[in-house]
Short mmCIF file of C-alpha atoms in Angstrom, two decimals:
data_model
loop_
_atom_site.label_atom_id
_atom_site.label_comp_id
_atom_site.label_asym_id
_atom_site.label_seq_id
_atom_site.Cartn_x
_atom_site.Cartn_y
_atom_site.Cartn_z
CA UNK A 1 0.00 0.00 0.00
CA UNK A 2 1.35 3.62 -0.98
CA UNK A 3 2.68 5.28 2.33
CA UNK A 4 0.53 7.83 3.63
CA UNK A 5 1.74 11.38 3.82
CA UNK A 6 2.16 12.26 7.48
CA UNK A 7 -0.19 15.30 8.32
CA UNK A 8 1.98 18.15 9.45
CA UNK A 9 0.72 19.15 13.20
CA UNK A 10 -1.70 22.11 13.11
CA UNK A 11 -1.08 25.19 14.94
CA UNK A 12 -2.28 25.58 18.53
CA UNK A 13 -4.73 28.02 18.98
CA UNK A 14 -4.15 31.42 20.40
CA UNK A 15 -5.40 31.43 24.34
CA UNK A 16 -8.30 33.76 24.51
CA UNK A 17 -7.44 36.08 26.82
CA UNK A 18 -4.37 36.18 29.16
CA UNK A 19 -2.27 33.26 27.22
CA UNK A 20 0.49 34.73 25.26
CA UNK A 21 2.16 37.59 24.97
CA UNK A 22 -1.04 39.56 23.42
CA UNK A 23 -3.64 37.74 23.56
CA UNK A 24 -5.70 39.68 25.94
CA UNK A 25 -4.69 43.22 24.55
CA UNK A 26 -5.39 42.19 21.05
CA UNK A 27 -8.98 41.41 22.50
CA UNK A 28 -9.92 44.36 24.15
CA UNK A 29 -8.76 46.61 21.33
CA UNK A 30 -11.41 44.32 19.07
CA UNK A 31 -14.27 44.94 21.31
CA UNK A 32 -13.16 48.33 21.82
CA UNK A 33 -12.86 48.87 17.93
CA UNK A 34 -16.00 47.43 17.24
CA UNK A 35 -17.77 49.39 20.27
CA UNK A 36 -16.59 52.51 18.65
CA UNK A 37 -17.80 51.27 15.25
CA UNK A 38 -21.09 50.77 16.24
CA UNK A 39 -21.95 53.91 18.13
CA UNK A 40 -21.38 55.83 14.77
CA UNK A 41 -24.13 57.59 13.24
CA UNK A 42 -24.02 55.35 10.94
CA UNK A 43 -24.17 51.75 12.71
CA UNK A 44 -21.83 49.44 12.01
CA UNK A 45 -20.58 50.35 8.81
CA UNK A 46 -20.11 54.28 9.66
CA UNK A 47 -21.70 55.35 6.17
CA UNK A 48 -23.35 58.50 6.78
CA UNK A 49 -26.60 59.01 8.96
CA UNK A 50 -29.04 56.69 10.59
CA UNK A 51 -32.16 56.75 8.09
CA UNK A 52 -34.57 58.22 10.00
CA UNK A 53 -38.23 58.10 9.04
CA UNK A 54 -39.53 61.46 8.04
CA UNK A 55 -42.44 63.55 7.70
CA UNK A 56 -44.42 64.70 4.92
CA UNK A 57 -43.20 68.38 5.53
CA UNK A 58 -39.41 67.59 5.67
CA UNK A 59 -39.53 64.79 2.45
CA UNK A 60 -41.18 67.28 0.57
CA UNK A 61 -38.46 69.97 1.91
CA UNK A 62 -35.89 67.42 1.12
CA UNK A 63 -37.51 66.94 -2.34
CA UNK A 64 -37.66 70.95 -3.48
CA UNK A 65 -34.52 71.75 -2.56
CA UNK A 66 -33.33 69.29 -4.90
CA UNK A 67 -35.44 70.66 -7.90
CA UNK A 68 -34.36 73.28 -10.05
CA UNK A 69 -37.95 73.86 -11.36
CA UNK A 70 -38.63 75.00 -7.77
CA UNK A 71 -35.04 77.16 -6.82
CA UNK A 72 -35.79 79.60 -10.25
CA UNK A 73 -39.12 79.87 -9.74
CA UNK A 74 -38.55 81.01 -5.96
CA UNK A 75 -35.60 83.08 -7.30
CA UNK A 76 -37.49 84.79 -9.33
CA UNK A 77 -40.42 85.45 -6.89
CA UNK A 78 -38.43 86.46 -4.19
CA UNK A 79 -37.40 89.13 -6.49
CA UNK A 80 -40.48 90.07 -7.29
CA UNK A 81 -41.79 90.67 -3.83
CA UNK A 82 -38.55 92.29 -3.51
CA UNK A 83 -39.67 94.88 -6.22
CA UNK A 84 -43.20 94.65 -5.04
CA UNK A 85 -41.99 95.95 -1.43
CA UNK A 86 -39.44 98.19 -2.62
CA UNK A 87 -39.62 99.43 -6.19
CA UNK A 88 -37.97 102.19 -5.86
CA UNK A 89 -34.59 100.42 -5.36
CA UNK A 90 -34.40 99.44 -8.69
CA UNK A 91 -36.71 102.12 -10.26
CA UNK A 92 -36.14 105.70 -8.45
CA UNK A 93 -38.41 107.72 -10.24
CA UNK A 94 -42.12 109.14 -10.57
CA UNK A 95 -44.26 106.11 -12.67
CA UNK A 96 -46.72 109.12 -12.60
CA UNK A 97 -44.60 111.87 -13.74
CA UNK A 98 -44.56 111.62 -17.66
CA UNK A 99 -43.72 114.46 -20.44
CA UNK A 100 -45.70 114.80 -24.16
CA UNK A 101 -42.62 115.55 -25.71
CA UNK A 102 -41.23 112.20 -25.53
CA UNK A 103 -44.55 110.12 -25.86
CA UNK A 104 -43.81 107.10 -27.88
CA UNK A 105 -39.91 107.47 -27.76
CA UNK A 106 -37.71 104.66 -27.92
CA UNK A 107 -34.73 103.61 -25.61
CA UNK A 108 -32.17 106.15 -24.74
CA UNK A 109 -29.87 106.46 -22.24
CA UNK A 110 -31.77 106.34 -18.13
CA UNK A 111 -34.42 105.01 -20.01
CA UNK A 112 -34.13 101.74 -21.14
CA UNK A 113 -37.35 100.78 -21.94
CA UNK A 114 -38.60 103.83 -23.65
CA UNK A 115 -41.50 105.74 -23.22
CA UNK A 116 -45.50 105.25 -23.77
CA UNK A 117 -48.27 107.12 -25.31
CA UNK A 118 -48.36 109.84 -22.59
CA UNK A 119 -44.36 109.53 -22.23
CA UNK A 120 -44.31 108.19 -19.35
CA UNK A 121 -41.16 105.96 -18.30
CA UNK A 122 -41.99 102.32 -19.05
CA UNK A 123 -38.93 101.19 -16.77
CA UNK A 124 -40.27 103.08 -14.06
CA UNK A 125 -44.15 101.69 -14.39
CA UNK A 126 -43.38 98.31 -15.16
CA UNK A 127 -41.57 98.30 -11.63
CA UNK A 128 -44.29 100.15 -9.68
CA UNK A 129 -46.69 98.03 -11.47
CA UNK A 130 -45.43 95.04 -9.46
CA UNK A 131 -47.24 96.10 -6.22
CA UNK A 132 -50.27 95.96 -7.11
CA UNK A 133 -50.23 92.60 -9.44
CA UNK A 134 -48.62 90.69 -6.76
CA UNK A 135 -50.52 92.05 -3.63
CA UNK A 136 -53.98 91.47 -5.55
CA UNK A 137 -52.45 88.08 -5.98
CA UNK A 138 -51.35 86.98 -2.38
CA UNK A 139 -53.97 88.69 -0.56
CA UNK A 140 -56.37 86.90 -2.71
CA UNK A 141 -55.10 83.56 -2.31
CA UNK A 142 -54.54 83.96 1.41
CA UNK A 143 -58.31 85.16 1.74
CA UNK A 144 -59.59 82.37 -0.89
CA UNK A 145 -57.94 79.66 0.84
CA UNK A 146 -59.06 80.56 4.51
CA UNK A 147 -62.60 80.71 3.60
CA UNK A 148 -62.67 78.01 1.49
CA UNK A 149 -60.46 75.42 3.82
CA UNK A 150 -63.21 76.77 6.75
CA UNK A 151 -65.81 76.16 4.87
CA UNK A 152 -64.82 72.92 3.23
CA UNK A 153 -63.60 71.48 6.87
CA UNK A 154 -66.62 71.82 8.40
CA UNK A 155 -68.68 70.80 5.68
CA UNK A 156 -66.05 67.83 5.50
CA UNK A 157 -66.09 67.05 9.59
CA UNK A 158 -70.12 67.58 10.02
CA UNK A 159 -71.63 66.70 7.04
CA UNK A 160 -75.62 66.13 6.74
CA UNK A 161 -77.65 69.52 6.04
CA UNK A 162 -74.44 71.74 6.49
CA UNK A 163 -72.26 69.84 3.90
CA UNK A 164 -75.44 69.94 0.94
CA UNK A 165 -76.31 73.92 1.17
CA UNK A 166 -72.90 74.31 1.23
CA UNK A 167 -71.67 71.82 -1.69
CA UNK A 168 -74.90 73.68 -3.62
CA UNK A 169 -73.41 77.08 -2.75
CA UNK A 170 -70.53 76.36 -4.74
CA UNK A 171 -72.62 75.22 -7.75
CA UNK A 172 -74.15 78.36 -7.90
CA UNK A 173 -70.61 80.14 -8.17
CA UNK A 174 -68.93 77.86 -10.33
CA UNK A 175 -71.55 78.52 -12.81
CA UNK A 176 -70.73 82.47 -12.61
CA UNK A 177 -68.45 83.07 -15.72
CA UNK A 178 -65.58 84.67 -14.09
CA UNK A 179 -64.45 87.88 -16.59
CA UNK A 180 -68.47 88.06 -16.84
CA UNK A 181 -68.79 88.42 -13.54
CA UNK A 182 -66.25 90.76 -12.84
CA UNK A 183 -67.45 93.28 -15.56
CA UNK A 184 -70.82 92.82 -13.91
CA UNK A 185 -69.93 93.44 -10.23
CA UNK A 186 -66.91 95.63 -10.26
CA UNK A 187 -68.25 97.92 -13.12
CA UNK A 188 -70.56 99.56 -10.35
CA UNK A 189 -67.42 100.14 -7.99
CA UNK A 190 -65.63 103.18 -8.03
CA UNK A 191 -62.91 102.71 -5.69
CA UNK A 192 -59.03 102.83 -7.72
CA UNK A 193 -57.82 100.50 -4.95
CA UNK A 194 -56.83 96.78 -5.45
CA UNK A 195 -59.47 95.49 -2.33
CA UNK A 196 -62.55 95.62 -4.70
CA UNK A 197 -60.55 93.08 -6.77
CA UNK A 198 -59.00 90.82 -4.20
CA UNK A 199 -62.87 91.00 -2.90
CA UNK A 200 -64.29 89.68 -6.17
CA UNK A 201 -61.46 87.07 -6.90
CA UNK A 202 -62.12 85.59 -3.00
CA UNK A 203 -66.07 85.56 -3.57
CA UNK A 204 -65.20 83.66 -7.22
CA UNK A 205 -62.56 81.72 -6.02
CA UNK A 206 -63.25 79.91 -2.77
CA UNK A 207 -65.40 77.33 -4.15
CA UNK A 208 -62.73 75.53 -5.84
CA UNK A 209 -60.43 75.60 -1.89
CA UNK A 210 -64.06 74.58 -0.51
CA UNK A 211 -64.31 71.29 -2.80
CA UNK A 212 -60.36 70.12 -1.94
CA UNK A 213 -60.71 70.72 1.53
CA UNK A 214 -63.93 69.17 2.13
CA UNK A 215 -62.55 66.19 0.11
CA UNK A 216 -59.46 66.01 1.84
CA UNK A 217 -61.22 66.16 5.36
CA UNK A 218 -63.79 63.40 4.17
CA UNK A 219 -60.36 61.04 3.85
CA UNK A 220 -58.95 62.27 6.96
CA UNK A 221 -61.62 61.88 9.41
CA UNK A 222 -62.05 58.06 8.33
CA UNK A 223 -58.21 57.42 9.75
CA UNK A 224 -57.74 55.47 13.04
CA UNK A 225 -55.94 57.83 14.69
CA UNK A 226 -59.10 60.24 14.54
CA UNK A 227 -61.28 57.61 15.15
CA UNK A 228 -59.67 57.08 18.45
CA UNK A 229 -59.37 60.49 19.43
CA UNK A 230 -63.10 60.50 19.04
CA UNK A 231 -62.98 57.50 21.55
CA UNK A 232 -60.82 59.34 23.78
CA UNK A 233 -63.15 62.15 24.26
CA UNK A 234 -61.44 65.13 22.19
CA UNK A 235 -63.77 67.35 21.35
CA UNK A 236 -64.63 68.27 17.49
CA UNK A 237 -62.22 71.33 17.49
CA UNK A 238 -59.30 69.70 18.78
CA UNK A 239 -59.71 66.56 16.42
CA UNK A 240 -60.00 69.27 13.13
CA UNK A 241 -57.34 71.19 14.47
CA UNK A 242 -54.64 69.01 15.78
CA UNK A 243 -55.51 65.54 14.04
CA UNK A 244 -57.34 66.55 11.04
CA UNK A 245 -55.97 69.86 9.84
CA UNK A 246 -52.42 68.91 9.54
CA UNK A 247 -52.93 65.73 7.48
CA UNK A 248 -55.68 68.03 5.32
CA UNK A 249 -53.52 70.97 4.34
CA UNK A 250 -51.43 69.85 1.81
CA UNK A 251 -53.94 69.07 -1.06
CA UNK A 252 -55.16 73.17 -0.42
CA UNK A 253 -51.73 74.68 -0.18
CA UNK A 254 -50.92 73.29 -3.73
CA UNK A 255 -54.47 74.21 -5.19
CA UNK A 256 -53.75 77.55 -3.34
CA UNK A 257 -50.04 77.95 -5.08
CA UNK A 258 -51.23 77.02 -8.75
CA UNK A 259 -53.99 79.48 -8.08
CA UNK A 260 -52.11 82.23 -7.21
CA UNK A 261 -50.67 82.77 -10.77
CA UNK A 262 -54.11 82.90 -12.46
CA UNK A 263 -55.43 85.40 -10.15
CA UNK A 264 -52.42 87.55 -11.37
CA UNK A 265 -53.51 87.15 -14.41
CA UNK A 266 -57.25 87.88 -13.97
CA UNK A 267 -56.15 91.13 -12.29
CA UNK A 268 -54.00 92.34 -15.15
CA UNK A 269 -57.59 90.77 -17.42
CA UNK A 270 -59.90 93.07 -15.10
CA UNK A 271 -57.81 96.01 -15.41
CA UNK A 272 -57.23 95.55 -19.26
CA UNK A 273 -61.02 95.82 -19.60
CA UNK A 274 -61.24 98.99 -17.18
CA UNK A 275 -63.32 97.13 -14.74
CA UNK A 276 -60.10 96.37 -12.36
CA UNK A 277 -57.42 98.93 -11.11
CA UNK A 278 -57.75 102.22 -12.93
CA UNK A 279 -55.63 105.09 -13.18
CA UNK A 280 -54.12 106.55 -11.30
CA UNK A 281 -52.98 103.74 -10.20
CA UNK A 282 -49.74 101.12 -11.85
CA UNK A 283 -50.74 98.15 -12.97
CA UNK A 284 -49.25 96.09 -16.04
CA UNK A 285 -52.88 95.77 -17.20
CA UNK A 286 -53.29 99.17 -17.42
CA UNK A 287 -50.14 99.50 -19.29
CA UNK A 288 -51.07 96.94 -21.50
CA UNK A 289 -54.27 98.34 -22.31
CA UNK A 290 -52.95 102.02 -23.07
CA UNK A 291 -50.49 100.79 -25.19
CA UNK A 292 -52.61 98.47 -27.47
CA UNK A 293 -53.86 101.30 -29.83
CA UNK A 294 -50.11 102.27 -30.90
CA UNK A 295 -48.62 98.65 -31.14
CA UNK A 296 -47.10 99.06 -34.42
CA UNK A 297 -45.24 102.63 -33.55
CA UNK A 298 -44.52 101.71 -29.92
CA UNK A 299 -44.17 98.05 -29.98
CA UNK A 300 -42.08 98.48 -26.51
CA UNK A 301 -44.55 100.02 -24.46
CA UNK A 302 -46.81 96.94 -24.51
CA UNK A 303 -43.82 94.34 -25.12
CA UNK A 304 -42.31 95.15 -21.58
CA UNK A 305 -45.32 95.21 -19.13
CA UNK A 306 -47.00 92.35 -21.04
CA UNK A 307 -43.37 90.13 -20.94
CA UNK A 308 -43.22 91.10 -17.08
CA UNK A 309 -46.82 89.87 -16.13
CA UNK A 310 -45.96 86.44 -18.56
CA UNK A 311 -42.42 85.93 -16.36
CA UNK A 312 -44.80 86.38 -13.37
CA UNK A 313 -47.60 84.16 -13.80
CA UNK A 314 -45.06 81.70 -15.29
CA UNK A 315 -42.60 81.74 -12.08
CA UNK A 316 -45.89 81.25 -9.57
CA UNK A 317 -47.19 78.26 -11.74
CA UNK A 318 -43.77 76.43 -12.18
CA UNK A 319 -43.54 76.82 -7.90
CA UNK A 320 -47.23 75.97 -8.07
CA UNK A 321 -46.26 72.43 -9.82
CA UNK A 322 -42.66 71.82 -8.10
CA UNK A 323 -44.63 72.08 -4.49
CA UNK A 324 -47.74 69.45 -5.94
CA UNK A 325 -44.98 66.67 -7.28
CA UNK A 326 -43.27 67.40 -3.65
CA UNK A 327 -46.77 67.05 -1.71
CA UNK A 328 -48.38 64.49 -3.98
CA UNK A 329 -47.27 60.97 -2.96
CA UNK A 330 -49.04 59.80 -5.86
CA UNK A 331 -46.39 61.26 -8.43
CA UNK A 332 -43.65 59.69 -5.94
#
């Protein structure tokens, strides 16, 4: 038989702790090592931060700030309000002071936009003219979307008689046609300030708040954690405000947002057909209108109001559509 290969003896195993010369050291710095390794942030591995749940708010934070859609559009609204505040830090003069002798002029030097039918600066009005389109704007989506997230909540919470005259209400003014309306009502109104149109633009627009709300409410109250606050006792104000609300708000601030831009835009419409803001005070649809009869021979007294109000209603719609994909899980 073929001689067997003798095995060669294996190596004794190091001691555990205390046998050899470094056993027990070369132990301790392990556990020590791997102590320190997992009380990282990052567990075990040390890779970054613990993933921590988070909330609709902060994912949707975390979302925008990663969207260039959403950074120009703010960038270019925060300069707006910026103008809308401030105008004259960018425009120094008189938007009411004009001169005949220049009416219809073109460029020139401290004027770079020319001058309109009454030569008036068009730099200097297209500035001013800010104010008012954006104020109309927020203050009519801040007054649209109270009432209508009031109104739709309870209707939404309470239901029965108060949720049908209600849901019937907004029939009625959904079927108002909105420029038709607006030549109706504010035609009698003789006020040159912008609250007679934020007035009409809240009374025509917080049916559409009232319907998301009431919607989003319905969904909301049928969730556990309102069903057992019920249980517990909590009375119908805390559960709307502290359960119900927060979970409700999102659908109506992205309604709210894409709204914003068209009632900019139905401003500048109202005040183009002399039913909205009229002289004396700025408004791009003003300027608009006064320089439509003399289009061909001043082509930059309408190009530069009209291209301001576009780059407006543009910026508030793009933020309007970066904040829904952020607060729609749906589009996730």
């Amino acid at each position: 038989m073929p001689e067997q290969e003798p095995h060669e003896p294996h190596e004794p195993r190091r001691a555990v702790a205390g046998a050899g010369t470094g056993g027990g050291t070369d132990l301790a710095a392990s556990e020590a090592t791997s102590r320190e390794r997992d009380a990282r942030p990052g567990g075990p591995r040390g890779d970054g931060p613990r993933d921590r749940p988070r909330s609709l708010w902060s994912d949707a934070w975390h979302d925008l700030r990663r969207n260039p859609v959403f950074l120009l559009s703010a960038l270019v609204i925060c300069f707006l309000l910026l103008i809308a505040l401030w105008p004259s830090l960018i425009a120094p003069g008189d938007p009411l002071r004009c001169d005949l002798a220049r009416a219809q002029d073109g460029p020139r030097a401290g004027h770079p936009f020319g001058f309109d039918g009454q030569g008036c600066d068009v730099y200097t009005r297209t500035v001013h003219g800010a104010r008012a389109s954006v104020t109309v704007g927020v203050c009519a989506t801040l007054g649209a979307a109270v009432l209508g997230s009031v109104l739709g909540g309870l209707a939404g919470y309470f239901g029965g008689v108060w949720d049908a005259v209600a849901s019937r209400l907004t029939d009625v003014f959904f079927a108002v046609p909105v420029v038709l309306g607006g030549l109706v009502l504010l035609s009698v109104v003789t006020s040159d300030t912008v609250w007679p149109v934020v007035g009409f633009i809240v009374l025509l627009g917080w049916p559409q708040i009232y319907r998301i709300a009431r919607g989003s409410v319905i969904a909301a109250r049928q969730h556990d954690y309102v069903q057992a606050a019920r249980a517990l006792g909590a009375s119908p104000a805390r559960i709307l405000l502290r359960h119900i609300a927060p979970n409700a708000v999102a659908p109506v601030i992205v309604v709210a947002t894409l709204a914003l831009g068209t009632y900019i835009a139905l401003e500048a419409t109202l005040s183009y057909l002399g039913v909205g803001l009229r002289p004396p005070s700025v408004s791009w649809g003003i300027d608009v209108s006064a320089a439509s009869p003399y289009i061909r021979n001043a082509p930059h007294a309408l190009l530069w109001p009209a291209g301001a109000l576009a780059i407006t209603v543009l910026a508030f719609i793009m933020l309007g559509d970066a904040v829904r994909d952020a607060l729609d899980p749906k589009l996730r």
